[in-house]
Coordinates of C-alpha atoms in Angstrom, one line a residue:
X193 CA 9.8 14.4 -4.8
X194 CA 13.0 13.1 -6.4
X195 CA 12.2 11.6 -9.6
X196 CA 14.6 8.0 -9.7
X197 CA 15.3 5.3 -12.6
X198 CA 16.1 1.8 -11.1
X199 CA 16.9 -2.0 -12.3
X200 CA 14.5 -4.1 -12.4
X201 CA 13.6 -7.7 -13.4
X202 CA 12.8 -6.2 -17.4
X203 CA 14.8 -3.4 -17.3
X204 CA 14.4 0.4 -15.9
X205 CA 11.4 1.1 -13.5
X206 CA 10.7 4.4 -12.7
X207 CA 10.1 6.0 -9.4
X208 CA 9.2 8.8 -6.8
X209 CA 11.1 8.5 -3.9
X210 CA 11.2 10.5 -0.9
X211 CA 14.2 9.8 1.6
X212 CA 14.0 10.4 5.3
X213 CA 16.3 13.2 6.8
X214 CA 16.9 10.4 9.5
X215 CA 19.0 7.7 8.2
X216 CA 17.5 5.3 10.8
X217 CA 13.4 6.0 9.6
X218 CA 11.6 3.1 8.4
X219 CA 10.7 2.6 4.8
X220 CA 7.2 2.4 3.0
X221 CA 6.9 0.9 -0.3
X222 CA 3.3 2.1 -2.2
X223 CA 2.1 0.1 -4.6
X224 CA -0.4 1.1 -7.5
X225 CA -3.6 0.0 -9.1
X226 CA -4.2 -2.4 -12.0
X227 CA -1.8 -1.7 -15.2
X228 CA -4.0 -3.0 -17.6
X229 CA -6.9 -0.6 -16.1
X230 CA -4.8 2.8 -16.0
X231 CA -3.3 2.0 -13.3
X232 CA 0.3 4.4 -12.4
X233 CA 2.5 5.7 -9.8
X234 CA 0.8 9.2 -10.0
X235 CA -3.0 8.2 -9.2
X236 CA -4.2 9.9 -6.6
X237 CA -4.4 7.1 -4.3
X238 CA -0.9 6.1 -4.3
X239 CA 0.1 9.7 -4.4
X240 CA -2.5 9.9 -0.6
X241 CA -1.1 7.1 1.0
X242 CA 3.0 8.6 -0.5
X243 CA 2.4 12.2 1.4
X244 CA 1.0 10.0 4.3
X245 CA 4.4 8.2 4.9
X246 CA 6.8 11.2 3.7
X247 CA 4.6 13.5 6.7
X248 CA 5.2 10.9 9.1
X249 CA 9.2 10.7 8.1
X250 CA 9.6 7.7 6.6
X251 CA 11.6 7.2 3.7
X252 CA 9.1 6.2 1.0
X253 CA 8.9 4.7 -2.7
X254 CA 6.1 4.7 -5.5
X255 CA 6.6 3.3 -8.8
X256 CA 5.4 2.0 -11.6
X257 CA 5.5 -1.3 -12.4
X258 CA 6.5 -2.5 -16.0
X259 CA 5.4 -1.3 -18.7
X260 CA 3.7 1.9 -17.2
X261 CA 5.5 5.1 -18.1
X262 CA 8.7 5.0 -18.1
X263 CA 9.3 1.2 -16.5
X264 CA 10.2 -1.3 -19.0
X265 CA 8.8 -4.4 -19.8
X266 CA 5.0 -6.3 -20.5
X267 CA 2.5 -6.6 -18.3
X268 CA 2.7 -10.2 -16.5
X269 CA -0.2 -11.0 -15.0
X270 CA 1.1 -10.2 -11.5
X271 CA 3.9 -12.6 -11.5
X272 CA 6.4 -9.9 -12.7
X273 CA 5.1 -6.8 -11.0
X274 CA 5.5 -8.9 -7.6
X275 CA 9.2 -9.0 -8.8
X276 CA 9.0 -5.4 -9.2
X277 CA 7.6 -4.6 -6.2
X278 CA 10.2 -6.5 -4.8
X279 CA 13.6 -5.1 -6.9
X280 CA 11.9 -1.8 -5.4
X281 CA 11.9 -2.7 -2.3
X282 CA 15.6 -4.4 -2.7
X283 CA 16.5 -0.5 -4.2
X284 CA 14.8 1.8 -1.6
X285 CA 16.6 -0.6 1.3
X286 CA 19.9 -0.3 0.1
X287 CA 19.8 3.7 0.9
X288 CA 18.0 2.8 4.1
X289 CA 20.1 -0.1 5.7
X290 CA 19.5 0.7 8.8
X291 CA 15.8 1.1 8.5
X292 CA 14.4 -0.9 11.5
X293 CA 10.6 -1.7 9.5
X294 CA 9.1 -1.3 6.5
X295 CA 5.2 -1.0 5.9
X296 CA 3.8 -1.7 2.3
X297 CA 0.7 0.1 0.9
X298 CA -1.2 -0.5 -2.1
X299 CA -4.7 -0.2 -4.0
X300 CA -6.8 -2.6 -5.8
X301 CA -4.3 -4.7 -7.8
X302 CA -1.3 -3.1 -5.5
X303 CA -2.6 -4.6 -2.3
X304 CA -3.1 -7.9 -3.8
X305 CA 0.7 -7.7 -4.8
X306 CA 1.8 -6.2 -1.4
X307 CA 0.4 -9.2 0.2
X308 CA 1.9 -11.4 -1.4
X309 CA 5.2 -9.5 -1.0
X310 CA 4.5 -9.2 2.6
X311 CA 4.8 -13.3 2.4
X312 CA 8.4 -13.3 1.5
X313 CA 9.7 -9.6 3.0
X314 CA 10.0 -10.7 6.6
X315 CA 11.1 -6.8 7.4
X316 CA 7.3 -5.4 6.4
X317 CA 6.1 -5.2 9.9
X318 CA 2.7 -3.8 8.5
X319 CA 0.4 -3.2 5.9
X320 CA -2.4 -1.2 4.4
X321 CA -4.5 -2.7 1.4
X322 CA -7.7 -0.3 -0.1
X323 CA -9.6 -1.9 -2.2
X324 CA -8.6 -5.9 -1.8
X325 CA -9.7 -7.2 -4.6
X326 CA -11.0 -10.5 -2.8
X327 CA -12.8 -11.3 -5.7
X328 CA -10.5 -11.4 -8.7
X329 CA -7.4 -13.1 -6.7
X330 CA -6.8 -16.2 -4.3
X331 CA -5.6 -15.1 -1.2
X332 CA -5.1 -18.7 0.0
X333 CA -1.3 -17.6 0.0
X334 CA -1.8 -16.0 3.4
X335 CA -1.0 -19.1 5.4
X336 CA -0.8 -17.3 7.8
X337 CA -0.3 -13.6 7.0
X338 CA 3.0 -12.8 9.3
X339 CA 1.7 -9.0 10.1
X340 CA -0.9 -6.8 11.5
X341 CA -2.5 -4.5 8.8
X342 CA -5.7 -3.0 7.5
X343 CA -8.3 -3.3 4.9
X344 CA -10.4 -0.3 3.5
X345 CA -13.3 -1.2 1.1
X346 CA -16.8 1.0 -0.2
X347 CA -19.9 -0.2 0.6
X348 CA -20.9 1.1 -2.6
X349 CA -18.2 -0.7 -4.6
X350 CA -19.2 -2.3 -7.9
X351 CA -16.4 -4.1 -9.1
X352 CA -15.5 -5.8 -5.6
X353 CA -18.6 -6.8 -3.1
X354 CA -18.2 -5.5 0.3
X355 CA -19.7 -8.8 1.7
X356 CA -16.5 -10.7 -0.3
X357 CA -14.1 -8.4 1.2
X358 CA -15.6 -9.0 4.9
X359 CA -15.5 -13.2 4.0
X360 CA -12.3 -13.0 2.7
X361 CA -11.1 -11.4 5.6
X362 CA -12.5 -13.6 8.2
X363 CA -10.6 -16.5 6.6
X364 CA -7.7 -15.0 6.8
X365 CA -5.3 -17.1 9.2
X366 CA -2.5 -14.6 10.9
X367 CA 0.3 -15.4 13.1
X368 CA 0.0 -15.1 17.1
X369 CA -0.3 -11.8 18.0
X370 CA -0.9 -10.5 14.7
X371 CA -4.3 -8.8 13.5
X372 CA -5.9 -7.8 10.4
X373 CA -8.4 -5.1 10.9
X374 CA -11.2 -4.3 8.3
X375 CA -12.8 -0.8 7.8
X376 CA -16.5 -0.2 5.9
X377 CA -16.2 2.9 4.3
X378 CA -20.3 4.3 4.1
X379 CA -21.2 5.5 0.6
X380 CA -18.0 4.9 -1.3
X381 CA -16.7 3.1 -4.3
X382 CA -13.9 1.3 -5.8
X383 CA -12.1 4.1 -6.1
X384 CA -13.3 6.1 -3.6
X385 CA -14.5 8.7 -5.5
X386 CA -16.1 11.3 -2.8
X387 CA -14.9 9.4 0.3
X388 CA -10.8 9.8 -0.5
X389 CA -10.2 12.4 2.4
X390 CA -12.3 10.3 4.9
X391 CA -10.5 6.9 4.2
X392 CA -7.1 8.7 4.4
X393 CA -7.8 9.8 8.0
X394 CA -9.5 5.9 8.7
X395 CA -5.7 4.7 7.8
X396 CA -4.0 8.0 9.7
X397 CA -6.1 6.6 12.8
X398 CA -4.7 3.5 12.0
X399 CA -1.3 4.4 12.0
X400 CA -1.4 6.6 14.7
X401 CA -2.7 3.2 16.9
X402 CA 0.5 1.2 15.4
X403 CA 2.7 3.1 15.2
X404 CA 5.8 4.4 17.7
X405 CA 4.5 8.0 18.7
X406 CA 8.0 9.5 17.0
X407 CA 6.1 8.1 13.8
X408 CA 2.9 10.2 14.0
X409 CA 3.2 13.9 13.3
X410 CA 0.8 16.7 15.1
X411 CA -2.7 16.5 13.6
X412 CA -4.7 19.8 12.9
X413 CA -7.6 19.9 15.0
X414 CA -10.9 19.9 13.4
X415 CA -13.5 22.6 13.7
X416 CA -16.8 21.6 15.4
X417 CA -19.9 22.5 13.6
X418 CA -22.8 24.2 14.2

């Protein structure tokens, strides 16, 4: 888990990147929760979905966005970190030019920012966004979202309704042939407290379903009870 130092819009940001031994894998770019609320590179939810993509060989980049850690820079209510997010996408594809996709994932305030990334990147074929915070942002901007991609959210979670997350969705407009697929995780929170495992192997499912089969590495069968 090579620890990196790029350029960014403000300065240094700095980074976990794994690269692919195959200089044609795709790229993931994982994007973290809320700065202002803790949010960094090393929660455990970025660090889930990270080992995801490195198991499945992609070449893969968490960071944290400015002003966390060592990143330079003030937090910018979004604006900035979506030019972060995109400087690290910019610095993980020039290792990986010939990457033939890129999938972005984020949490919370990350998902909100890798959707609108997704708007510009034309090479994310896919996404995965825990936690949307359908609440807190506009996502009017997805007009109309240009990829498939999934949405986890607790049916237990305080800070953003469930029922918001499912209207939200519903609205959103996608291109032909594109879907956006919504998962209701029983029991669980914001942050997923008890339910981390469970939601991880929701999005392995996932990406198993959308994914070339050279993409999806051997699952460990699970033991039947009783």
């Amino acid at each position: 888990m090579p620890e990196v130092i790029f350029a960014g819009p403000e300065g240094r940001l700095e980074g976990r990147y794994h690269p692919s031994d195959d200089p044609a894998a795709p790229c993931a770019l994982i994007l973290s929760p809320h700065p202002k609320a803790g949010g960094h590179m090393d929660h455990r939810i970025p660090v889930a979905m990270y080992e995801q993509y490195k198991r499945r060989g992609f070449s893969v980049l968490r960071f944290n966005f400015r002003g966390i850690g060592r990143s330079m820079g003030t937090y910018d209510n979004g604006q900035g970190e979506l030019q972060d997010a995109a400087y690290a996408l910019d610095w993980m594809q020039s290792f990986n030019q010939n990457a033939p996709f890129t999938w972005v994932s984020g949490y919370s305030f990350g998902a909100w920012i890798g959707m609108q990334l997704l708007m510009r990147r034309p090479e994310i074929a896919g996404f995965i966004s825990m936690s949307l915070p359908t609440n807190t942002y506009d996502f009017s901007f997805l007009a109309p979202c240009p990829a498939s991609g999934l949405i986890t959210y607790g049916d237990e979670d305080p800070i953003v309704p469930h029922e918001d997350v499912v209207r939200v969705a519903e609205k959103i407009r996608v291109q032909k042939g594109h879907i956006i697929s919504t998962h209701k995780i029983e029991g669980a929170d914001h942050f997923y407290t008890h339910h981390l495992e469970e939601t991880m192997e929701v999005i392995e499912d996932y990406l198993d379903e959308h994914l070339d089969p050279r993409y999806s590495p051997p699952r460990e069968p699970k033991l039947l009870e009783g």
